[in-house]
Amino acid sequence: MAADGRTRSPVQNPQSKIERVALIGNGPRAETRAEAVRAAEGAGLAEHLPEATAAGVIQRQEAAFDVGFLCGTPGRRVERAEAALRQGRHLFLEWPPAASAAKAERLAARAEEAGAEVGVSRPLRFHPLFDAVPEGARAQLVTARARWASGGGPCQRQTLTDALDLCGVLAGSRGGAAGVRRLDAQAAPPSSDGASGGGADARFGAVAAGLRFHSGTYATLDLRRLLRQETRAFLRALAAGRPAPVSLLDARPAMRLTERIMQRLR
């Protein structure tokens, strides 16, 4: 069942669908994904492609891969995902999966038509903290603190979405960030000397947001380790014929909430 109540198509022939994994993109995050794929049981890294050669490989029906990890430029992500879905391939998308929540919804519809699973990167959901929380438990207070070290505006937006998504999960909201009843947000401008972080093109020096959920908690996180955990969890789900741990529809509420906050801060 999808996050919006729709029935989702099951994975077909799951035991044969993770043997050949193609990873597209370069950089530290892509390398971490590649390490996790190599270590995953039943999966193998068939190709690790630079961005420049990605488009042609994805569109070839005879291309030798079952699952694609798209770690390249966000601006081309939807286009390449749609090309891979036309070939019936499962996908894992780095954040953001699309330029807007509406585009993510359309991509989810295409994935359902193709009978393919599309996982989305939300590594904070795989922190060991959740192993110690009883199923169905809801905390009463969430305090999430995050810093962006570099990357300017895009990095700030992603950090904000990560924190919002984590708050929704810890709040025990079935719809994640969709469970917000009230939202308040304020921002301070970046300092002229760059001391606030975020790089020279930082949009904000600081952001404060108040969200009324049902509950919450506080956590510190190791992002690199969690990238490996979510990569393995996605591949295990495919092999077992289960839906992606975090789907496009699961990611939609946090994207919408981020859009609401960014609108208020303009």
Short mmCIF file of C-alpha atoms in Angstrom, two decimals:
data_model
loop_
_atom_site.label_atom_id
_atom_site.label_comp_id
_atom_site.label_asym_id
_atom_site.label_seq_id
_atom_site.Cartn_x
_atom_site.Cartn_y
_atom_site.Cartn_z
CA MET A 1 0.00 0.00 0.00
CA ALA A 2 1.39 3.40 -0.97
CA ALA A 3 1.66 6.32 1.46
CA ASP A 4 -1.44 7.90 -0.07
CA GLY A 5 -3.52 4.72 0.27
CA ARG A 6 -3.08 3.41 -3.26
CA THR A 7 -2.18 -0.22 -3.88
CA ARG A 8 1.40 -0.54 -5.06
CA SER A 9 2.60 -2.94 -7.70
CA PRO A 10 4.66 -5.83 -6.29
CA VAL A 11 8.25 -6.41 -7.33
CA GLN A 12 8.40 -9.02 -10.07
CA ASN A 13 10.89 -11.95 -9.80
CA PRO A 14 12.63 -10.32 -6.83
CA GLN A 15 15.47 -12.83 -6.55
CA SER A 16 16.90 -11.75 -9.93
CA LYS A 17 16.48 -8.00 -9.58
CA ILE A 18 19.50 -6.86 -7.56
CA GLU A 19 22.29 -8.95 -9.05
CA ARG A 20 23.52 -6.17 -11.34
CA VAL A 21 23.61 -2.64 -9.94
CA ALA A 22 24.62 0.43 -11.93
CA LEU A 23 25.69 3.55 -10.06
CA ILE A 24 25.73 6.90 -11.83
CA GLY A 25 27.66 9.88 -10.51
CA ASN A 26 30.91 10.74 -8.77
CA GLY A 27 31.97 12.24 -5.47
CA PRO A 28 32.10 11.07 -1.83
CA ARG A 29 28.42 10.14 -1.60
CA ALA A 30 28.55 8.03 -4.77
CA GLU A 31 31.70 6.28 -3.50
CA THR A 32 29.94 5.47 -0.21
CA ARG A 33 27.02 3.97 -2.14
CA ALA A 34 29.42 1.91 -4.26
CA GLU A 35 31.12 0.50 -1.15
CA ALA A 36 27.73 -0.48 0.29
CA VAL A 37 26.63 -2.19 -2.94
CA ARG A 38 29.85 -4.21 -3.12
CA ALA A 39 29.28 -5.38 0.46
CA ALA A 40 25.59 -6.21 -0.01
CA GLU A 41 24.62 -9.87 -0.13
CA GLY A 42 23.29 -10.96 -3.52
CA ALA A 43 24.17 -7.70 -5.26
CA GLY A 44 27.06 -6.72 -7.46
CA LEU A 45 28.27 -3.41 -8.85
CA ALA A 46 28.02 -4.00 -12.60
CA GLU A 47 28.87 -0.44 -13.61
CA HIS A 48 29.96 2.80 -11.94
CA LEU A 49 29.45 5.47 -14.56
CA PRO A 50 30.54 9.09 -14.68
CA GLU A 51 27.76 11.57 -15.31
CA ALA A 52 28.88 12.32 -18.86
CA THR A 53 28.12 8.81 -20.13
CA ALA A 54 25.01 8.14 -18.05
CA ALA A 55 22.23 9.15 -20.44
CA GLY A 56 23.15 6.78 -23.25
CA VAL A 57 23.60 3.79 -20.94
CA ILE A 58 20.28 4.30 -19.14
CA GLN A 59 18.30 4.48 -22.36
CA ARG A 60 19.75 1.27 -23.84
CA GLN A 61 17.32 -1.58 -23.27
CA GLU A 62 20.15 -4.09 -23.43
CA ALA A 63 22.19 -2.29 -20.76
CA ALA A 64 23.32 -4.86 -18.22
CA PHE A 65 21.83 -3.67 -14.95
CA ASP A 66 18.74 -4.42 -12.86
CA VAL A 67 18.92 -1.58 -10.33
CA GLY A 68 20.16 1.96 -10.87
CA PHE A 69 21.47 4.34 -8.20
CA LEU A 70 21.21 7.91 -9.52
CA CYS A 71 23.76 10.00 -7.62
CA GLY A 72 24.43 12.62 -10.29
CA THR A 73 23.20 16.13 -10.99
CA PRO A 74 19.78 16.83 -9.43
CA GLY A 75 18.66 18.77 -12.50
CA ARG A 76 18.79 15.65 -14.70
CA ARG A 77 17.51 13.19 -12.10
CA VAL A 78 13.85 13.01 -13.14
CA GLU A 79 14.72 12.77 -16.84
CA ARG A 80 17.11 9.87 -16.23
CA ALA A 81 14.76 8.18 -13.80
CA GLU A 82 11.95 8.25 -16.36
CA ALA A 83 14.25 6.74 -19.00
CA ALA A 84 15.22 3.90 -16.63
CA LEU A 85 11.60 3.29 -15.61
CA ARG A 86 10.65 2.87 -19.27
CA GLN A 87 13.05 -0.08 -19.24
CA GLY A 88 11.38 -1.47 -16.09
CA ARG A 89 14.38 -0.97 -13.84
CA HIS A 90 14.29 -0.34 -10.10
CA LEU A 91 15.89 2.89 -8.92
CA PHE A 92 17.38 4.57 -5.88
CA LEU A 93 17.46 8.37 -6.00
CA GLU A 94 19.64 10.74 -4.04
CA TRP A 95 17.97 13.78 -2.53
CA PRO A 96 16.17 15.66 -3.93
CA PRO A 97 14.38 13.04 -6.05
CA ALA A 98 12.74 15.83 -8.08
CA ALA A 99 12.64 19.61 -8.26
CA SER A 100 9.28 19.75 -6.47
CA ALA A 101 6.80 17.57 -4.59
CA ALA A 102 4.47 17.68 -7.61
CA LYS A 103 7.18 16.32 -9.92
CA ALA A 104 7.98 13.60 -7.38
CA GLU A 105 4.31 12.57 -7.42
CA ARG A 106 4.33 12.28 -11.21
CA LEU A 107 7.50 10.21 -11.09
CA ALA A 108 5.89 7.93 -8.48
CA ALA A 109 2.93 7.39 -10.82
CA ARG A 110 5.28 6.37 -13.65
CA ALA A 111 7.07 3.96 -11.33
CA GLU A 112 3.78 2.34 -10.38
CA GLU A 113 2.81 1.98 -14.04
CA ALA A 114 6.16 0.29 -14.70
CA GLY A 115 5.83 -2.03 -11.69
CA ALA A 116 9.19 -0.76 -10.44
CA GLU A 117 10.38 0.24 -6.99
CA VAL A 118 11.92 3.68 -6.52
CA GLY A 119 13.73 4.28 -3.25
CA VAL A 120 14.67 7.74 -1.99
CA SER A 121 17.60 8.73 0.22
CA ARG A 122 16.49 9.58 3.78
CA PRO A 123 19.51 8.27 5.75
CA LEU A 124 18.52 9.73 9.11
CA ARG A 125 15.67 7.20 9.29
CA PHE A 126 18.26 4.42 9.57
CA HIS A 127 19.96 5.67 12.72
CA PRO A 128 20.36 2.98 15.43
CA LEU A 129 18.27 5.21 17.68
CA PHE A 130 15.15 3.80 16.04
CA ASP A 131 16.09 0.23 17.00
CA ALA A 132 15.63 1.18 20.66
CA VAL A 133 12.25 2.86 20.19
CA PRO A 134 9.23 0.55 20.74
CA GLU A 135 6.99 0.22 17.72
CA GLY A 136 4.23 2.81 17.81
CA ALA A 137 5.98 4.93 20.46
CA ARG A 138 5.67 8.70 20.27
CA ALA A 139 7.96 11.12 22.07
CA GLN A 140 6.55 14.32 23.53
CA LEU A 141 9.30 16.72 22.42
CA VAL A 142 11.56 16.92 19.36
CA THR A 143 14.66 19.09 19.31
CA ALA A 144 16.56 18.79 16.03
CA ARG A 145 19.80 20.71 15.52
CA ALA A 146 21.66 20.80 12.22
CA ARG A 147 24.58 22.75 10.76
CA TRP A 148 25.53 23.14 7.11
CA ALA A 149 29.25 23.32 6.55
CA SER A 150 29.36 24.07 2.81
CA GLY A 151 27.31 24.02 -0.35
CA GLY A 152 25.32 27.23 -0.02
CA GLY A 153 21.62 27.36 -0.78
CA PRO A 154 21.09 23.78 -2.04
CA CYS A 155 22.96 22.34 0.96
CA GLN A 156 20.88 24.44 3.35
CA ARG A 157 17.62 23.31 1.77
CA GLN A 158 18.64 19.64 1.95
CA THR A 159 19.71 19.96 5.59
CA LEU A 160 16.38 21.57 6.41
CA THR A 161 14.44 18.78 4.69
CA ASP A 162 16.51 16.13 6.48
CA ALA A 163 15.63 17.67 9.85
CA LEU A 164 11.93 18.03 8.99
CA ASP A 165 11.67 14.44 7.79
CA LEU A 166 13.41 13.15 10.92
CA CYS A 167 11.08 15.15 13.17
CA GLY A 168 8.05 13.65 11.43
CA VAL A 169 9.32 10.10 11.86
CA LEU A 170 10.25 10.60 15.52
CA ALA A 171 6.87 12.17 16.14
CA GLY A 172 5.27 8.87 15.19
CA SER A 173 3.28 10.55 12.43
CA ARG A 174 2.15 7.94 9.90
CA GLY A 175 2.57 10.50 7.15
CA GLY A 176 5.93 11.71 8.45
CA ALA A 177 6.21 15.44 7.89
CA ALA A 178 2.62 15.47 6.65
CA GLY A 179 1.51 15.28 10.31
CA VAL A 180 2.32 18.95 11.05
CA ARG A 181 -0.62 20.84 12.56
CA ARG A 182 1.10 24.21 12.91
CA LEU A 183 4.22 25.70 11.39
CA ASP A 184 6.23 28.81 12.29
CA ALA A 185 9.55 29.72 10.68
CA GLN A 186 12.07 32.57 10.85
CA ALA A 187 15.46 33.14 9.25
CA ALA A 188 18.49 35.34 9.86
CA PRO A 189 20.63 36.56 6.95
CA PRO A 190 24.11 35.09 6.47
CA SER A 191 26.98 36.98 8.05
CA SER A 192 29.19 38.98 5.71
CA ASP A 193 32.32 37.09 6.77
CA GLY A 194 30.80 33.66 6.11
CA ALA A 195 31.02 32.68 9.78
CA SER A 196 27.47 31.33 9.72
CA GLY A 197 28.49 28.55 7.32
CA GLY A 198 26.89 27.46 4.08
CA GLY A 199 29.46 28.90 1.69
CA ALA A 200 29.59 32.20 -0.15
CA ASP A 201 26.16 31.67 -1.71
CA ALA A 202 24.45 30.80 1.58
CA ARG A 203 20.86 32.01 1.60
CA PHE A 204 20.44 32.06 5.39
CA GLY A 205 22.71 32.47 8.37
CA ALA A 206 20.28 30.58 10.58
CA VAL A 207 16.79 29.12 10.39
CA ALA A 208 14.42 28.51 13.29
CA ALA A 209 11.22 26.55 12.74
CA GLY A 210 8.52 25.52 15.18
CA LEU A 211 6.36 22.55 14.18
CA ARG A 212 3.45 21.21 16.19
CA PHE A 213 3.46 17.40 15.87
CA HIS A 214 2.04 14.78 18.18
CA SER A 215 5.50 14.08 19.72
CA GLY A 216 9.33 14.09 19.21
CA THR A 217 12.96 13.62 20.48
CA TYR A 218 16.64 14.74 20.16
CA ALA A 219 19.42 12.91 18.24
CA THR A 220 23.00 13.31 17.00
CA LEU A 221 23.84 11.48 13.78
CA ASP A 222 26.65 10.00 11.67
CA LEU A 223 25.53 10.58 8.09
CA ARG A 224 28.22 8.60 6.28
CA ARG A 225 27.47 5.40 8.21
CA LEU A 226 23.75 5.83 7.62
CA LEU A 227 24.26 6.15 3.86
CA ARG A 228 25.61 2.60 3.84
CA GLN A 229 22.76 1.32 5.98
CA GLU A 230 20.03 2.77 3.79
CA THR A 231 21.74 1.45 0.64
CA ARG A 232 21.76 -2.09 2.02
CA ALA A 233 18.17 -1.75 3.30
CA PHE A 234 16.94 -0.77 -0.18
CA LEU A 235 18.68 -3.72 -1.84
CA ARG A 236 17.38 -6.15 0.82
CA ALA A 237 13.83 -4.91 0.28
CA LEU A 238 14.10 -5.51 -3.47
CA ALA A 239 15.51 -8.99 -2.96
CA ALA A 240 12.65 -9.88 -0.62
CA GLY A 241 9.96 -8.42 -2.87
CA ARG A 242 9.11 -5.67 -0.38
CA PRO A 243 8.45 -2.00 -1.18
CA ALA A 244 11.34 0.44 -0.90
CA PRO A 245 11.93 1.46 2.75
CA VAL A 246 11.45 5.10 1.76
CA SER A 247 9.48 5.66 -1.45
CA LEU A 248 8.81 8.74 -3.53
CA LEU A 249 5.40 9.03 -1.89
CA ASP A 250 7.03 8.78 1.55
CA ALA A 251 9.38 11.63 0.59
CA ARG A 252 6.61 13.90 -0.66
CA PRO A 253 5.46 15.32 2.75
CA ALA A 254 8.94 16.55 3.70
CA MET A 255 9.33 18.13 0.26
CA ARG A 256 6.00 19.92 0.61
CA LEU A 257 6.84 21.12 4.12
CA THR A 258 10.20 22.46 2.94
CA GLU A 259 8.42 24.33 0.14
CA ARG A 260 6.03 25.87 2.71
CA ILE A 261 8.90 27.03 4.91
CA MET A 262 10.86 28.46 1.98
CA GLN A 263 7.76 30.39 0.90
CA ARG A 264 7.45 31.92 4.39
CA LEU A 265 11.11 32.90 4.48
CA ARG A 266 11.08 34.82 1.18
#
